[in-house]
Amino acid sequence: MRKLLNLSALVLMLFAIFACSKSKDKKEVDAADPILTITAPANDFQFIKGGNNYMRFSATASDDLALSKLVVSLAWVGVTKSSEFDSNGTVTSTFDPWAPAAQTFNLTGKNWTFANEQLFGSPIPDNIKSGFYRITFQLTDAANKSVSVERVVEVL
């Protein structure tokens, strides 16, 4: 009887120890913002419009738990259209700045590398306004923390 009582006490003690241990269902806390390093293009990089010329970028992205997405957008730095004139001073053409839709890269895992990645799904049009454009890279992690990096580039 005493052995049975000791065995029962041991079982109860083991049950209490395992019942009080840490739950494996606890979520990890995202303690850090994601990290985004743009290696290309540099500020003032020149892209050539027309032909088969694409805007491209290279970058690394990381997070302590999980990445979610990288959104890349393009905006004209100036505020006006440009016009071409003939010898009589007549406007022969007007060019609008390039305004492609933002591009989203869905990411998984903790680390991601982009190498000479094409942007905006098509070559740089030849009938756009030349000048300076701001490329914004916004990286978001799975906890919805984000970081942005901007580059001002020139389109010739």
Short mmCIF file of C-alpha atoms in Angstrom, two decimals:
data_model
loop_
_atom_site.label_atom_id
_atom_site.label_comp_id
_atom_site.label_asym_id
_atom_site.label_seq_id
_atom_site.Cartn_x
_atom_site.Cartn_y
_atom_site.Cartn_z
CA MET A 1 0.00 0.00 0.00
CA ARG A 2 2.85 2.33 0.86
CA LYS A 3 4.45 1.74 -2.56
CA LEU A 4 1.17 2.61 -4.23
CA LEU A 5 0.91 5.80 -2.17
CA ASN A 6 4.52 6.79 -3.03
CA LEU A 7 3.92 6.04 -6.70
CA SER A 8 0.73 8.13 -6.67
CA ALA A 9 2.56 11.03 -5.01
CA LEU A 10 5.32 10.80 -7.62
CA VAL A 11 2.79 10.83 -10.48
CA LEU A 12 1.02 13.86 -8.96
CA MET A 13 4.33 15.67 -8.52
CA LEU A 14 5.35 14.98 -12.15
CA PHE A 15 1.92 16.13 -13.36
CA ALA A 16 2.28 19.38 -11.37
CA ILE A 17 5.77 20.02 -12.79
CA PHE A 18 4.68 19.50 -16.40
CA ALA A 19 1.45 21.45 -15.91
CA CYS A 20 3.44 24.48 -14.69
CA SER A 21 6.04 24.38 -17.46
CA LYS A 22 6.08 27.01 -20.23
CA SER A 23 3.43 26.64 -22.89
CA LYS A 24 4.70 25.94 -26.37
CA ASP A 25 1.75 27.90 -27.77
CA LYS A 26 3.16 31.28 -26.72
CA LYS A 27 3.91 33.59 -29.63
CA GLU A 28 7.37 35.04 -30.04
CA VAL A 29 7.54 38.80 -29.58
CA ASP A 30 8.79 40.77 -32.57
CA ALA A 31 11.36 42.93 -30.80
CA ALA A 32 13.07 44.53 -33.79
CA ASP A 33 12.13 46.57 -36.85
CA PRO A 34 12.93 45.01 -40.22
CA ILE A 35 16.23 45.95 -41.87
CA LEU A 36 16.42 47.07 -45.51
CA THR A 37 19.68 47.79 -47.31
CA ILE A 38 19.45 49.14 -50.87
CA THR A 39 22.71 48.50 -52.71
CA ALA A 40 21.48 49.82 -56.09
CA PRO A 41 20.52 52.29 -57.35
CA ALA A 42 22.47 54.97 -55.52
CA ASN A 43 21.13 58.50 -55.19
CA ASP A 44 21.52 60.41 -58.48
CA PHE A 45 21.83 57.18 -60.49
CA GLN A 46 20.87 57.79 -64.13
CA PHE A 47 18.41 55.55 -65.95
CA ILE A 48 17.96 55.82 -69.73
CA LYS A 49 14.38 55.90 -70.98
CA GLY A 50 13.12 54.03 -74.01
CA GLY A 51 14.21 50.80 -75.63
CA ASN A 52 14.46 47.82 -73.33
CA ASN A 53 15.75 49.84 -70.34
CA TYR A 54 14.19 48.93 -67.00
CA MET A 55 14.50 50.51 -63.59
CA ARG A 56 16.27 47.90 -61.50
CA PHE A 57 17.32 47.54 -57.90
CA SER A 58 19.39 45.32 -55.63
CA ALA A 59 18.75 44.98 -51.91
CA THR A 60 18.78 42.78 -48.83
CA ALA A 61 15.93 42.56 -46.34
CA SER A 62 15.83 40.86 -42.95
CA ASP A 63 13.76 40.59 -39.77
CA ASP A 64 14.14 38.81 -36.44
CA LEU A 65 10.91 36.77 -36.98
CA ALA A 66 9.38 37.05 -40.45
CA LEU A 67 9.16 39.39 -43.43
CA SER A 68 5.85 40.23 -45.08
CA LYS A 69 6.25 42.52 -48.11
CA LEU A 70 8.31 45.11 -49.92
CA VAL A 71 6.37 47.88 -51.70
CA VAL A 72 8.24 49.99 -54.26
CA SER A 73 6.74 53.21 -55.60
CA LEU A 74 7.90 55.94 -57.95
CA ALA A 75 7.09 59.66 -57.78
CA TRP A 76 8.13 62.65 -59.88
CA VAL A 77 10.24 65.10 -57.86
CA GLY A 78 9.21 68.10 -59.98
CA VAL A 79 5.74 69.53 -60.32
CA THR A 80 5.20 70.39 -64.00
CA LYS A 81 5.03 68.76 -67.40
CA SER A 82 7.72 69.44 -69.98
CA SER A 83 7.05 70.63 -73.50
CA GLU A 84 8.98 70.61 -76.74
CA PHE A 85 8.73 73.58 -79.10
CA ASP A 86 9.45 73.93 -82.80
CA SER A 87 11.36 76.86 -84.35
CA ASN A 88 8.15 78.95 -84.45
CA GLY A 89 7.58 78.52 -80.71
CA THR A 90 4.68 76.12 -81.19
CA VAL A 91 4.34 73.29 -78.67
CA THR A 92 5.00 70.08 -80.56
CA SER A 93 4.62 67.61 -77.68
CA THR A 94 4.00 67.48 -73.98
CA PHE A 95 5.41 64.80 -71.72
CA ASP A 96 3.94 63.71 -68.43
CA PRO A 97 6.13 62.28 -65.69
CA TRP A 98 6.18 58.48 -65.48
CA ALA A 99 3.70 57.29 -62.86
CA PRO A 100 3.64 53.48 -62.76
CA ALA A 101 1.58 51.68 -60.12
CA ALA A 102 3.43 50.67 -56.97
CA GLN A 103 4.91 47.19 -57.10
CA THR A 104 4.53 44.76 -54.20
CA PHE A 105 6.89 41.86 -53.54
CA ASN A 106 5.37 39.35 -51.09
CA LEU A 107 8.08 37.94 -48.84
CA THR A 108 8.44 34.95 -46.54
CA GLY A 109 11.10 33.91 -44.08
CA LYS A 110 13.60 36.05 -42.20
CA ASN A 111 15.98 37.02 -45.04
CA TRP A 112 15.50 38.04 -48.66
CA THR A 113 17.91 39.16 -51.38
CA PHE A 114 17.06 41.04 -54.57
CA ALA A 115 19.70 41.11 -57.31
CA ASN A 116 19.20 43.45 -60.28
CA GLU A 117 15.41 43.07 -59.95
CA GLN A 118 13.23 44.73 -62.62
CA LEU A 119 10.71 47.29 -61.39
CA PHE A 120 7.21 48.24 -62.50
CA GLY A 121 6.71 45.44 -65.01
CA SER A 122 7.77 47.29 -68.15
CA PRO A 123 10.71 49.20 -69.61
CA ILE A 124 10.98 52.93 -68.92
CA PRO A 125 8.76 54.58 -71.56
CA ASP A 126 10.45 56.91 -74.05
CA ASN A 127 7.57 59.40 -74.02
CA ILE A 128 7.87 60.51 -70.38
CA LYS A 129 9.31 63.61 -68.80
CA SER A 130 13.05 63.39 -68.17
CA GLY A 131 14.29 64.48 -64.79
CA PHE A 132 14.40 63.41 -61.17
CA TYR A 133 12.18 60.74 -59.63
CA ARG A 134 11.97 59.41 -56.06
CA ILE A 135 11.91 55.63 -55.63
CA THR A 136 10.49 54.65 -52.22
CA PHE A 137 11.13 51.18 -50.83
CA GLN A 138 8.90 50.25 -47.85
CA LEU A 139 9.64 46.96 -46.10
CA THR A 140 7.05 45.51 -43.70
CA ASP A 141 7.48 42.53 -41.38
CA ALA A 142 4.84 40.04 -40.20
CA ALA A 143 4.17 42.15 -37.07
CA ASN A 144 3.35 45.12 -39.35
CA LYS A 145 6.49 47.06 -38.41
CA SER A 146 7.98 48.88 -41.37
CA VAL A 147 11.01 50.80 -42.55
CA SER A 148 11.41 52.98 -45.66
CA VAL A 149 14.40 53.88 -47.82
CA GLU A 150 14.30 56.48 -50.60
CA ARG A 151 16.52 57.06 -53.60
CA VAL A 152 16.30 60.06 -55.94
CA VAL A 153 17.33 59.01 -59.44
CA GLU A 154 17.45 60.74 -62.80
CA VAL A 155 15.73 59.54 -65.97
CA LEU A 156 17.38 60.78 -69.17
#
